[in-house]
Coordinates of C-alpha atoms in Angstrom, one line a residue:
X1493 CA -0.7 41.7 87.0
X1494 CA -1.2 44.7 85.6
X1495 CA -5.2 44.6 84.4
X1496 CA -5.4 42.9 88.0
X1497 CA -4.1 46.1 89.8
X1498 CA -6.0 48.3 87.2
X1499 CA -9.2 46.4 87.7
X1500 CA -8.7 46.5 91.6
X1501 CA -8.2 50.6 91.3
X1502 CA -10.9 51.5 88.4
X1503 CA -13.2 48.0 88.5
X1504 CA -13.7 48.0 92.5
X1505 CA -16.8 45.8 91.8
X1506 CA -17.6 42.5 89.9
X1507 CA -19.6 43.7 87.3
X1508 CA -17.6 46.7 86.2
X1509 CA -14.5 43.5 86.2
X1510 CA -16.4 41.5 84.0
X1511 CA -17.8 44.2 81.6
X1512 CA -14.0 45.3 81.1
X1513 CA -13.1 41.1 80.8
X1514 CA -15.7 41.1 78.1
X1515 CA -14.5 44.1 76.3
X1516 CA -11.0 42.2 76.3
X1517 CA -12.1 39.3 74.7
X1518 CA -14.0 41.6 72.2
X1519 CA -17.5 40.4 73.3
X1520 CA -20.2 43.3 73.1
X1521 CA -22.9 43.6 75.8
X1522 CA -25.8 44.5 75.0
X1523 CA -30.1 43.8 75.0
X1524 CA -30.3 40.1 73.6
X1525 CA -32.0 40.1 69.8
X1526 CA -34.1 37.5 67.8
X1527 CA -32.0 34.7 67.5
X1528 CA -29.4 35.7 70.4
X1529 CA -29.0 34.2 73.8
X1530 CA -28.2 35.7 76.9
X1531 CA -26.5 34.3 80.2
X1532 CA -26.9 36.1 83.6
X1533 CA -23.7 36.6 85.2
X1534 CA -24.7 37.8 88.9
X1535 CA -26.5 41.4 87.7
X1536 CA -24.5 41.1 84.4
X1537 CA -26.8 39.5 81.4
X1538 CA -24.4 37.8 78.9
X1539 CA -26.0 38.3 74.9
X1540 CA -24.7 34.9 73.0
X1541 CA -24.6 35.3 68.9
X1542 CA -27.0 33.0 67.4
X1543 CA -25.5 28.6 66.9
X1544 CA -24.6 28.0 62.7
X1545 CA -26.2 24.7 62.1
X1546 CA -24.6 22.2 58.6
X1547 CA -27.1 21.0 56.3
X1548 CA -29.4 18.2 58.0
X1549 CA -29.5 19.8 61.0
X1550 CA -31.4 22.8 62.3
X1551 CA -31.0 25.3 65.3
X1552 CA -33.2 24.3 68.6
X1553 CA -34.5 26.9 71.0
X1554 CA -31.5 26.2 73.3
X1555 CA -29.2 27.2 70.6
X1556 CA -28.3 23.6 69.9
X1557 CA -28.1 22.2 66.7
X1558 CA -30.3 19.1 66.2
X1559 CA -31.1 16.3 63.4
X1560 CA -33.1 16.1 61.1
X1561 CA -35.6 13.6 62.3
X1562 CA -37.1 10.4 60.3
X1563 CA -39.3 12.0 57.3
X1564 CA -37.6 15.5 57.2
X1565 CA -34.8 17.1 55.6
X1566 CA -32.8 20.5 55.4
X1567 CA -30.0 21.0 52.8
X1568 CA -28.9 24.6 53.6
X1569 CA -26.9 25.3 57.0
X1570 CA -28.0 27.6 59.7
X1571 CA -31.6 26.5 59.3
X1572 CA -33.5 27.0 62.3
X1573 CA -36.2 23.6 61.3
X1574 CA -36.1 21.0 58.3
X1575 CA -38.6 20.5 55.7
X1576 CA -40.7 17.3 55.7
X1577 CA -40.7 14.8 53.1
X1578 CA -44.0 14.8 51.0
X1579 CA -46.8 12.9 52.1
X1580 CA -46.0 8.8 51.1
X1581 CA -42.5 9.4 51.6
X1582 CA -39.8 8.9 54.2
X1583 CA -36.1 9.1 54.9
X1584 CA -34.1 6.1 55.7
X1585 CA -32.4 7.9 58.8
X1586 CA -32.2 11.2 60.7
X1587 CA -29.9 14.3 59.6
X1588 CA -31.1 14.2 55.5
X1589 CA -30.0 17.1 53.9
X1590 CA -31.3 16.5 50.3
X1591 CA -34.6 16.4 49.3
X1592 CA -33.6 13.2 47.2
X1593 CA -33.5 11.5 50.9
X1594 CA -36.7 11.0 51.0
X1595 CA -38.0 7.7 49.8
X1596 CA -41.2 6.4 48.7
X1597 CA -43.1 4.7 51.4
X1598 CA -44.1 0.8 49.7
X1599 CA -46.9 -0.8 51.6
X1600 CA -47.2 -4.4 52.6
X1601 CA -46.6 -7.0 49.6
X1602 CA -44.5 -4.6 48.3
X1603 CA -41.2 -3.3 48.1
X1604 CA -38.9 0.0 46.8
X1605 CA -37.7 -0.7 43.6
X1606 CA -36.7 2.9 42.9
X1607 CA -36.5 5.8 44.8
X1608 CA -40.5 7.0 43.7
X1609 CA -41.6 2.9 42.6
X1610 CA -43.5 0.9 44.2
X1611 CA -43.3 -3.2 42.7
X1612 CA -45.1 -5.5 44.1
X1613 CA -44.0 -8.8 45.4
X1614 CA -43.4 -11.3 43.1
X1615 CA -44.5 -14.8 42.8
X1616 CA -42.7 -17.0 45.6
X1617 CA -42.0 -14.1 47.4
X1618 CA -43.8 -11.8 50.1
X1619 CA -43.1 -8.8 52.8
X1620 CA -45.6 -8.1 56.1
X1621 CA -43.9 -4.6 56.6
X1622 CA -44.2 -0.9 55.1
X1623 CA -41.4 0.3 53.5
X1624 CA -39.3 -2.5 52.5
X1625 CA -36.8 -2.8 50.0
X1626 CA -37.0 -6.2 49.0
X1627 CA -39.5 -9.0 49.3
X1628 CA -38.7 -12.3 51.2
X1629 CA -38.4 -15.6 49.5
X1630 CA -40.9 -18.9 50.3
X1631 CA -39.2 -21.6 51.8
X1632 CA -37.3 -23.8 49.1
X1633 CA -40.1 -26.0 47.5
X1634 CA -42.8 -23.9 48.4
X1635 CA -44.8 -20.9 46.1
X1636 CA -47.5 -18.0 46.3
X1637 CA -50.6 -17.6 44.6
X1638 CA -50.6 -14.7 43.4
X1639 CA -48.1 -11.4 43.3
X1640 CA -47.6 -8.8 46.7
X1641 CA -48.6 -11.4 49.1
X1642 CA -48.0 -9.8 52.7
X1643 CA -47.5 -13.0 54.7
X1644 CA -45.3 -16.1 55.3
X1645 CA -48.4 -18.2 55.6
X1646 CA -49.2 -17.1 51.8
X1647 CA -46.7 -19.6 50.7
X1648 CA -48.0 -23.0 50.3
X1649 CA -46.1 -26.3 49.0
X1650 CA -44.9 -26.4 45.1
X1651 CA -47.0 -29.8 44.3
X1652 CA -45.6 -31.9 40.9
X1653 CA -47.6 -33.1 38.2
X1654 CA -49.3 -36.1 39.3
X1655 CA -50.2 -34.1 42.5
X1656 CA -52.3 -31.7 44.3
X1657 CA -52.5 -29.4 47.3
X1658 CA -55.4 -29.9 50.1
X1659 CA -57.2 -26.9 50.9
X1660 CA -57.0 -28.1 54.6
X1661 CA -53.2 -28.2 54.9
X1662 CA -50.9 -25.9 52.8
X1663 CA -47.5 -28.0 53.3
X1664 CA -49.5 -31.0 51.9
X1665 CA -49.1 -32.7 48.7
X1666 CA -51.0 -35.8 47.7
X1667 CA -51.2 -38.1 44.4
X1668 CA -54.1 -37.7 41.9
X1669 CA -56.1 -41.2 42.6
X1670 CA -57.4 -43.7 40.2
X1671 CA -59.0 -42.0 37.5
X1672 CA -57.9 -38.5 37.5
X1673 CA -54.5 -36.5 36.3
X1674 CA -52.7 -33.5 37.0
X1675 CA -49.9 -32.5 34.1
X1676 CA -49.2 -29.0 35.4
X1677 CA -47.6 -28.4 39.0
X1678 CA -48.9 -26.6 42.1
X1679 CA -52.5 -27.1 41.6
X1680 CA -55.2 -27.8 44.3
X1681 CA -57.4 -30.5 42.9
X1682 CA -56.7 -32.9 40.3
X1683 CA -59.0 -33.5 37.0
X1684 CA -61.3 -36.3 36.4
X1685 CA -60.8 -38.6 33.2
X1686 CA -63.1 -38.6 30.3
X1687 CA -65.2 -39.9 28.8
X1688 CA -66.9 -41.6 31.6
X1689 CA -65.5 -45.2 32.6
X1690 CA -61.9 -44.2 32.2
X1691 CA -59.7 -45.0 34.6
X1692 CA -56.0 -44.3 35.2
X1693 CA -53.8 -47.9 35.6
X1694 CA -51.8 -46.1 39.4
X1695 CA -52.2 -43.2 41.3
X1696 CA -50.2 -40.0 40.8
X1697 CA -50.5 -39.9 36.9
X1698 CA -49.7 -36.9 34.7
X1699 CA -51.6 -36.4 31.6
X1700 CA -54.9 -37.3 29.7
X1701 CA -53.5 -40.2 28.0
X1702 CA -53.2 -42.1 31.2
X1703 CA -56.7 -42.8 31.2
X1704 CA -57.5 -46.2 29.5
X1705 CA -61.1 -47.5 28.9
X1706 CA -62.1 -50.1 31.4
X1707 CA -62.8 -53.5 29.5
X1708 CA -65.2 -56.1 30.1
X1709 CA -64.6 -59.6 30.8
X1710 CA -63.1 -61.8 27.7
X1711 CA -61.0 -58.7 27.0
X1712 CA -57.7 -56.8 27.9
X1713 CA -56.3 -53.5 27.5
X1714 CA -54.0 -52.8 25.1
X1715 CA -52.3 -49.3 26.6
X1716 CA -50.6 -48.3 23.3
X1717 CA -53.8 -47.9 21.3
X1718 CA -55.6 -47.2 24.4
X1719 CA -58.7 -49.8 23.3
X1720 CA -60.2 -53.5 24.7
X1721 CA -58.6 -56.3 22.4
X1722 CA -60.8 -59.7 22.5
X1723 CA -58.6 -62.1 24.5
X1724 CA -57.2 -64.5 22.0
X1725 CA -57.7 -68.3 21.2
X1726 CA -56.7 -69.9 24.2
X1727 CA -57.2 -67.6 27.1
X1728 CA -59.4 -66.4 28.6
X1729 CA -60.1 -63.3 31.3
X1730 CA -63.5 -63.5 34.1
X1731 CA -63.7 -60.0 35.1
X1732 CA -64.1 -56.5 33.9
X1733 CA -61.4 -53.9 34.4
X1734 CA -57.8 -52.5 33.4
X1735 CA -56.0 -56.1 33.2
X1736 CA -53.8 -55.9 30.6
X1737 CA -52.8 -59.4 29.8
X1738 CA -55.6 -62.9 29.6
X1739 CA -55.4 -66.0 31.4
X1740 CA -54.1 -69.1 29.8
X1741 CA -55.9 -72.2 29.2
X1742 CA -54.8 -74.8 31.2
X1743 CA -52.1 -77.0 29.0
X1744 CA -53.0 -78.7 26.1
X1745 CA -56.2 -76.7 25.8
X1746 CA -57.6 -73.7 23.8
X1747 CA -61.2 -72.5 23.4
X1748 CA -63.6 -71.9 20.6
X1749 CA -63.8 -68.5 20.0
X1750 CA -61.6 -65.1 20.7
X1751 CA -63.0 -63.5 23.8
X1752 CA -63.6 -65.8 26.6
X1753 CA -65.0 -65.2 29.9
X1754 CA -63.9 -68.3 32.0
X1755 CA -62.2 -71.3 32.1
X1756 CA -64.9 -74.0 31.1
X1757 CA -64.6 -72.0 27.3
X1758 CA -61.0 -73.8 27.4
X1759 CA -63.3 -76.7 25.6
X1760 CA -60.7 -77.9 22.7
X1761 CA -57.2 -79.4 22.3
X1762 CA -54.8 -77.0 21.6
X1763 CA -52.7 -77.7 19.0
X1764 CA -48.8 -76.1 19.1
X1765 CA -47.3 -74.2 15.8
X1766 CA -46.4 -76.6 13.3
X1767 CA -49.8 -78.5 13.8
X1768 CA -53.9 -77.6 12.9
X1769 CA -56.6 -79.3 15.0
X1770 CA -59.3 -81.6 13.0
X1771 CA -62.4 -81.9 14.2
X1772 CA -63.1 -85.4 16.2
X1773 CA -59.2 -86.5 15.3
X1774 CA -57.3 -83.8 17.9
X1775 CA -54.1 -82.0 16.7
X1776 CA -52.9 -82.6 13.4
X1777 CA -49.0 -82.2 11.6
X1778 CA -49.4 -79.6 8.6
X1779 CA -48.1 -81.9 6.3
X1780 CA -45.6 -80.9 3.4
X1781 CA -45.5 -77.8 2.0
X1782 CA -47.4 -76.1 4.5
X1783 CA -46.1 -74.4 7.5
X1784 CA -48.5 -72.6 10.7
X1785 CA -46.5 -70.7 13.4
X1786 CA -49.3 -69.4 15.4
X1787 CA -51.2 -72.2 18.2
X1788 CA -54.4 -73.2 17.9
X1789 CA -55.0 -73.1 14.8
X1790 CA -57.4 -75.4 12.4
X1791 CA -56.0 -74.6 9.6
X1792 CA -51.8 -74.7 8.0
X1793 CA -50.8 -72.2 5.3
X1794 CA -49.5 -73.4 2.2
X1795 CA -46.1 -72.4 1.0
X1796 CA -46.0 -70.1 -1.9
X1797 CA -46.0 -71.2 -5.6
X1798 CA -43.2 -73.7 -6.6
X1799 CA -41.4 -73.8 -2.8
X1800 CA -42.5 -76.6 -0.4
X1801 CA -40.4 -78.0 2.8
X1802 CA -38.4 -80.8 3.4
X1803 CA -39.7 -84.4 3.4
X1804 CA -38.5 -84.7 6.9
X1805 CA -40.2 -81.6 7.9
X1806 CA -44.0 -81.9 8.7
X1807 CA -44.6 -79.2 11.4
X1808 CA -43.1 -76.5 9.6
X1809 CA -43.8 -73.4 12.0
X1810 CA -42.5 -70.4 9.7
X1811 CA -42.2 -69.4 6.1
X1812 CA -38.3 -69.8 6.0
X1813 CA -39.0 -73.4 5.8
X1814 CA -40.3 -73.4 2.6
X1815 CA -37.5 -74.6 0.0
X1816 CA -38.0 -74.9 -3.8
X1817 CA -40.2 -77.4 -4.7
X1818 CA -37.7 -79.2 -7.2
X1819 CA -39.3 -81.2 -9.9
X1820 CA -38.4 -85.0 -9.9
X1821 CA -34.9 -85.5 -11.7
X1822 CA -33.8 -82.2 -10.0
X1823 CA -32.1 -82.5 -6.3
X1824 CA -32.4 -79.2 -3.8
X1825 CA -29.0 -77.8 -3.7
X1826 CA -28.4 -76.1 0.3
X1827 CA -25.7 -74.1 -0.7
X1828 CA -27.2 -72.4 -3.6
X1829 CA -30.6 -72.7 -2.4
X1830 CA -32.1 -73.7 -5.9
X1831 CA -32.8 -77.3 -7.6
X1832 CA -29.8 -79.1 -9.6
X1833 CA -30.4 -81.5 -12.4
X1834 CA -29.2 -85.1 -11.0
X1835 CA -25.9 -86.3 -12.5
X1836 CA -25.8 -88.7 -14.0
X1837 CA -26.1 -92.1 -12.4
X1838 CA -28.5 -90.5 -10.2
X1839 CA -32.7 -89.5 -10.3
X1840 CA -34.5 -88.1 -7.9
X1841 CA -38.1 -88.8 -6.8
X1842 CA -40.1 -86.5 -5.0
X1843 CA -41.5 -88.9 -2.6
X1844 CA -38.6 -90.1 -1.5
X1845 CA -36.0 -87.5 -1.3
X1846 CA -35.0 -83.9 -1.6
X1847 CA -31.6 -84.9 -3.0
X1848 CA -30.3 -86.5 -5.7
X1849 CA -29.7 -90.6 -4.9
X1850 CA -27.5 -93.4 -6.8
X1851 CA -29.6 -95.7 -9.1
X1852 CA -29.4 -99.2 -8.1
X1853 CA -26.3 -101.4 -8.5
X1854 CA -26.4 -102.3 -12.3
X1855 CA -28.4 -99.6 -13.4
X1856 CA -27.7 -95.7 -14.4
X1857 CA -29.0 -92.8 -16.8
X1858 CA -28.5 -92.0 -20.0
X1859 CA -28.4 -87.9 -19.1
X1860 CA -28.6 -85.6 -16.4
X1861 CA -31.7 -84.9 -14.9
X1862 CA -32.8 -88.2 -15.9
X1863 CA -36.0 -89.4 -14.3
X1864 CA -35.2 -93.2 -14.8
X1865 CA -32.5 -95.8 -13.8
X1866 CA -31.5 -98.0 -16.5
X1867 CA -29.9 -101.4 -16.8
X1868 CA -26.1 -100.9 -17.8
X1869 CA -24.2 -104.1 -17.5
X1870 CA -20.4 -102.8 -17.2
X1871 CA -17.6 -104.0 -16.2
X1872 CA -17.1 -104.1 -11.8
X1873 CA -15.0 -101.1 -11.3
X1874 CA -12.4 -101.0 -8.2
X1875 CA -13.8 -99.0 -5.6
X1876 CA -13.2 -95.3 -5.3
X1877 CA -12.9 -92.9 -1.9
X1878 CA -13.4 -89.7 -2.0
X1879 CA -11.8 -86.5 0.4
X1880 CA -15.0 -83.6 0.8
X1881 CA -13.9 -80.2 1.8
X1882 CA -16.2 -77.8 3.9
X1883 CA -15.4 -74.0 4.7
X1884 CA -18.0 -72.6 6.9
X1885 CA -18.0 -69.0 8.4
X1886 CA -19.4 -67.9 12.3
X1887 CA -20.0 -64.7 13.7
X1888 CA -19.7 -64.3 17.2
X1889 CA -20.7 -60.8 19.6
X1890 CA -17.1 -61.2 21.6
X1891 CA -13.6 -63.0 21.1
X1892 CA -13.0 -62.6 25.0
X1893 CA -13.0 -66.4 25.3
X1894 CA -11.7 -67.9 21.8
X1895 CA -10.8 -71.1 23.4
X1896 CA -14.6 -71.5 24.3
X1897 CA -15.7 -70.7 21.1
X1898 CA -13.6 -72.5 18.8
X1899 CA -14.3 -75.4 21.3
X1900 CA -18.1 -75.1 20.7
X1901 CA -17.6 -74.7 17.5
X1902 CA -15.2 -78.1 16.7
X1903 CA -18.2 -79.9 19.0
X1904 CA -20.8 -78.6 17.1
X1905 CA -19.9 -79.7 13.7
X1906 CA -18.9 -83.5 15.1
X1907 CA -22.1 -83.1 16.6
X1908 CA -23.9 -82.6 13.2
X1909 CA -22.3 -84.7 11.0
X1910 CA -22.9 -87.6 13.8
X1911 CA -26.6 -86.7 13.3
X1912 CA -26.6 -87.4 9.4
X1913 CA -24.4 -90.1 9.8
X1914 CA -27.1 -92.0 11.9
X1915 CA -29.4 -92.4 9.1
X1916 CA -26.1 -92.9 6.2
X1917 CA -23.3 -94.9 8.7
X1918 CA -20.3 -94.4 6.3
X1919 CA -20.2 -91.0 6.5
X1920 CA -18.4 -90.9 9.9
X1921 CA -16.0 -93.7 10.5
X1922 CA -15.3 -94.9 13.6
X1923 CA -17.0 -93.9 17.2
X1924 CA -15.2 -90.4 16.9
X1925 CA -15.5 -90.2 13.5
X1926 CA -11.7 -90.1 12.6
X1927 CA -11.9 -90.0 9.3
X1928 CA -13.4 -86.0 9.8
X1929 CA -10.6 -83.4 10.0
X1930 CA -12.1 -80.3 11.8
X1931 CA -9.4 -76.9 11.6
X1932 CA -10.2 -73.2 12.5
X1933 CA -8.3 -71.6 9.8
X1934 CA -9.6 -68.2 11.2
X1935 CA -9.8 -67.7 14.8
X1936 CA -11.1 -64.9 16.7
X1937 CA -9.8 -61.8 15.4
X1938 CA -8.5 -62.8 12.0
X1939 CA -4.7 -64.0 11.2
X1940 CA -1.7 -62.2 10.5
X1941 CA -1.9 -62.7 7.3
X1942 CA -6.3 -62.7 6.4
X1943 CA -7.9 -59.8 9.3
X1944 CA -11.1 -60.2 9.4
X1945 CA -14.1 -57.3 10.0
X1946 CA -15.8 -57.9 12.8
X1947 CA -16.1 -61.0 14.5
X1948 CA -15.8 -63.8 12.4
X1949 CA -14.3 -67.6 12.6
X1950 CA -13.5 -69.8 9.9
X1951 CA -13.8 -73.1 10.2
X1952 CA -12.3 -75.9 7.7
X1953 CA -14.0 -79.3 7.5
X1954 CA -12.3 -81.8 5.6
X1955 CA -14.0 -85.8 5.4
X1956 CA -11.6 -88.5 4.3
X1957 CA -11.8 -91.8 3.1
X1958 CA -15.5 -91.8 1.8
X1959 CA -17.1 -94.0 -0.3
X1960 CA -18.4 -92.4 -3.4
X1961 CA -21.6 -93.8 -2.8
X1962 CA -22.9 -93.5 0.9
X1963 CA -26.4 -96.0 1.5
X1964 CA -28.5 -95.1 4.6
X1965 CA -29.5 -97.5 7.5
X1966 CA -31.7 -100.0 5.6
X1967 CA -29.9 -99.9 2.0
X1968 CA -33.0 -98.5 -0.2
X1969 CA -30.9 -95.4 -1.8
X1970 CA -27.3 -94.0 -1.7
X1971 CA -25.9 -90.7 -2.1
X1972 CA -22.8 -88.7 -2.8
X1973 CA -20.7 -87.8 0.0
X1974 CA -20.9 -84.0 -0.8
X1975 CA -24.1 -83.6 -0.5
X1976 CA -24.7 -85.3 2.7
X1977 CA -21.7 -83.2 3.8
X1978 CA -23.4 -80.3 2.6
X1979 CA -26.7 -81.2 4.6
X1980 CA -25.4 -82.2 7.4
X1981 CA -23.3 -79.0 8.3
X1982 CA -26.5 -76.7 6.8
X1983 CA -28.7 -77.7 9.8
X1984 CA -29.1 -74.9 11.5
X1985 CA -32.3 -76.1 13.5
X1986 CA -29.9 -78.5 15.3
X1987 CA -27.2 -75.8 15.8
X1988 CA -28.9 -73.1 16.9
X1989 CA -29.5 -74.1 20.1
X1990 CA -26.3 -75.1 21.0
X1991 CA -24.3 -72.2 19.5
X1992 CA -26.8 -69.0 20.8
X1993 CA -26.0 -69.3 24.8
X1994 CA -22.0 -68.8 23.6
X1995 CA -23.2 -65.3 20.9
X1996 CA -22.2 -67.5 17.9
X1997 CA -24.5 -67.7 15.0
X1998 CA -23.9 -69.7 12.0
X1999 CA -23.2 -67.7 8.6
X2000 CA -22.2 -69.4 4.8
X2001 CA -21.2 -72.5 3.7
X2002 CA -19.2 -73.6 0.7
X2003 CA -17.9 -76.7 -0.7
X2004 CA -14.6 -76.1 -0.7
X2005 CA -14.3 -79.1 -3.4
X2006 CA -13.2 -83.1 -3.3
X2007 CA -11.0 -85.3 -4.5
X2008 CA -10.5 -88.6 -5.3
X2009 CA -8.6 -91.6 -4.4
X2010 CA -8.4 -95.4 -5.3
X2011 CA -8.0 -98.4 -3.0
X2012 CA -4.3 -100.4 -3.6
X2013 CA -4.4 -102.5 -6.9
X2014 CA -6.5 -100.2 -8.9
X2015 CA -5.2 -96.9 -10.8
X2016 CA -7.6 -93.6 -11.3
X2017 CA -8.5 -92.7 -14.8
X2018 CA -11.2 -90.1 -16.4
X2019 CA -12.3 -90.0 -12.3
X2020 CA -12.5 -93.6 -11.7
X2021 CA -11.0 -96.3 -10.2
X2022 CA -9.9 -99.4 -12.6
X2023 CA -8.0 -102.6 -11.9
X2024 CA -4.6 -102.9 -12.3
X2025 CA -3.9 -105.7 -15.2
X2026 CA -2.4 -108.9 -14.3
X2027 CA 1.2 -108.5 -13.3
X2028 CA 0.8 -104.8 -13.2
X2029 CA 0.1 -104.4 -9.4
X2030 CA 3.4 -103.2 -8.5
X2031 CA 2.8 -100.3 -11.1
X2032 CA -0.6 -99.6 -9.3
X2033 CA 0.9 -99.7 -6.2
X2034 CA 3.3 -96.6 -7.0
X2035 CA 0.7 -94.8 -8.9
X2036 CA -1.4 -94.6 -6.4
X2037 CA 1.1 -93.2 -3.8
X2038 CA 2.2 -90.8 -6.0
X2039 CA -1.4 -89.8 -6.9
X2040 CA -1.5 -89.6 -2.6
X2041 CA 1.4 -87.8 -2.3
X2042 CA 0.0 -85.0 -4.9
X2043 CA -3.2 -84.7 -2.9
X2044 CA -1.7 -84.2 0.3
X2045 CA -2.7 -87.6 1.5
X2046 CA -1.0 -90.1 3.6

């Protein structure tokens, strides 16, 4: 109120009211200097003190204070411009107010790694702009050629070994063909094989070794050694090329020579293992002693020095067969695998048997190992019987099923002993052979009281009521009940077959021992059977039960 009524007295015009408003608010007037603005204010210029600008900013003409722009920076405050970044260098925004702001500029393919480094792109990677900070990565699968590659259409399709890239389509892989390789990946072209006339066996194939030789007809490849094997007696291949197995002959026939060409060389009977083709007589049994376990053949191998095979055995087809050739008054022992001097009472003759045989009623040696039967007129001994006991061993690959086993196992043996007892009848009594006792004493997984390791059966065989001299079918020679015992179980060429499909393979035999019994009326002494004297029989009679009754026997 009061300035009002002063101003209205002293101030009677505007400008001398605003000069005195002015000197109230402590504002100067006076002629505008560099840096200064001034306002008009009717005929009264206003003089403005200069804007203070912070770092990254500078003063404008209009007294305004401005950014920095892109590429420039200013770190003190009241600045009236900014300073620009050196030449190849930026800032990464407007209103920098350090000269670390500014940034090296990276071209295309490469990227800012430090704040003055350049790296360029690497490998599987790329960037099409200026100044980035990173490089972008190809598409999963796919790779550059080189380092700072500027463009998405540098990256082209990772190809395996085995394949290559087409020049005419960079997404593209395709196998190496016949005949050339690729071991390393992402390549363009594959490589030829070497020497000339190699060829690879498929497409897509990976190293050098792949290429195999291609054979002429009559031969096939062998890819392990890499090399053309003459095809072998009996087959035969027409045509040239990477086949890897021959043709056959049709059945029954073989050719001439190794290496042939076409079917009309399949010119000769072909004769299976065991057997040798003679000329003008066809296919031939080795014979014994010899043994030939390759087809075709016109020749059989002899078994070593002092081994032979069995009489029955004329096709021997391995070396296995061969047994020791025993010399005559020696038998071939199966359990011990060596030749036994005949007891006596019994000779042996090459020709006619690998075991040891009874001489003829009346007749008997004068040692062991005797060679001849003589006449011994003795008094008729009672008859005697003996009890044989077996214990052979099995191995098996599972006891899931024992049942099945054990059951294939109790067939088996009936099954071999019927086989013997077709050529010597009183070894198996009866149609079922009753007087055979067949007992697994071991089962599948061992007992409570024997475990066993692994997976092993026990089987007990026990024949009964033998005579101690068994004859065969037509009566020319006898034997002892053990051995034929023996034998019988011991053929494994019979078993196998049977026992394989189940996983059970036969293992050891051994005779267990006999014993010896004597028909009613007759009493055993020194092991054999004599008559009870006249008016004796009753005497006999108990003897004999007791002698049962000791033995286990009914």
């Amino acid at each position: 109120m009061y300035l009002d009524g002063l101003a209205d007295r002293s101030f009677p015009t505007m400008e001398s009211r605003t000069r005195l408003l002015l000197l109230v608010l402590g504002m100067s007037v006076f002629t505008a200097s560099r840096g200064q603005t001034t306002q008009k204010i009717g005929n009264l210029t206003l003089v403005c003190p200069p804007a203070v600008c912070p770092a990254g900013q500078y003063r404008s003409a209009d007294n305004t204070c401005q950014m920095c722009a892109v590429g420039e920076y200013q770190p003190a405050s009241g600045q009236t411009n900014c300073t620009t970044c050196d030449t190849g260098f930026t800032t990464k925004a407007t209103g920098s107010n350090m000269a670390t702001d500014c940034l090296i500029v990276c071209s295309a393919g490469k990227y800012r790694s430090s704040r003055t480094v350049c790296s360029v792109c690497d490998v599987g990677t790329y960037q099409p702009n200026t100044g980035a900070e990173s490089c972008i990565n190809c598409t999963t699968g796919f790779i550059t050629s080189n380092n700072a590659s500027t463009a998405e259409s540098d990256c082209y399709r990772l190809c395996p070994a085995g394949q290559y890239r087409p020049a005419s389509d960079r997404r593209a892989c395709n196998e190496c063909m016949l005949g050339t390789y690729q071991p390393s990946s992402g390549k363009t072209r594959c490589i030829t094989c070497t020497p000339a006339g190699y060829i690879t066996l498929q497409n897509a194939s990976t190293k050098a070794d792949d290429c195999m030789p291609s054979c002429g007809a009559g031969k096939y490849l062998n890819v392990t050694s890499r090399s053309c094997i003459p095809c072998p007696l009996g087959t035969f291949l027409p045509t040239a090329g990477t086949t890897t197995q021959c043709r056959l002959c049709p059945t029954g026939r073989t050719t001439t020579l190794t290496g042939a060409t076409q079917e009309a060389n399949c010119d000769l009977v072909d004769c299976q293992p065991g057997y040798f083709r003679k000329e003008n007589q066809g296919c031939q049994t080795c014979g014994k002693g010899f043994y030939q376990p390759t087809r075709g053949q016109t020749s059989c191998i002899k078994c070593d020095v002092n081994t032979t095979t069995f009489l029955s055995v004329t096709n021997a087809t391995d070396k296995a067969q061969c047994i020791a050739d025993c010399a005559e008054g020696t038998g071939y022992n199966r359990l011990t695998k060596a030749c036994d001097s005949c007891p006596i009472g019994q000779i042996r003759k090459p020709n006619i048997s690998d075991y040891c045989y009874f001489c003829p009623t009346g007749q008997t040696t004068a040692f062991a190992g005797s060679k001849t039967c003589l006449d011994f007129q003795a008094t008729t001994r009672a008859p005697v019987f003996k009890t044989v006991t077996v214990r052979m061993s099995f191995f098996v690959t599972s006891c899931q099923n024992p049942t099945l086993i054990h059951n294939t196992i109790t067939a088996q043996i009936r099954f071999l002993i019927t086989i013997r007892a077709s050529v010597f009848p009183g070894l198996c009594q009866g149609s079922s052979c009753g007087n055979i006792a067949i007992i697994i004493i071991v089962p599948c997984g061992g007992t409570r009281r024997k475990r066993q390791t692994g997976e092993t059966i026990t089987a007990e065989v026990k024949a009964s009521n033998l005579p101690e001299q068994i004859p065969n079918t037509d009566n020319t020679l006898s034997r002892s009940p053990e051995s034929l015992l023996v034998q019988a179980l011991d053929d494994n060429a019979a078993a196998t077959p049977v026992l394989a499909p189940t996983g059970i393979t036969s293992g050891p035999i051994n005779l267990e021992g006999s014993s010896t019994s004597c028909a009613p009326g007759s009493v055993l002494k020194s092991g054999s059977c004599d008559s009870c004297p006249s008016g004796s029989q009753l005497f006999c009679l108990s003897q004999m039960k007791k002698l049962l009754d000791d033995q286990g026997l009914e």
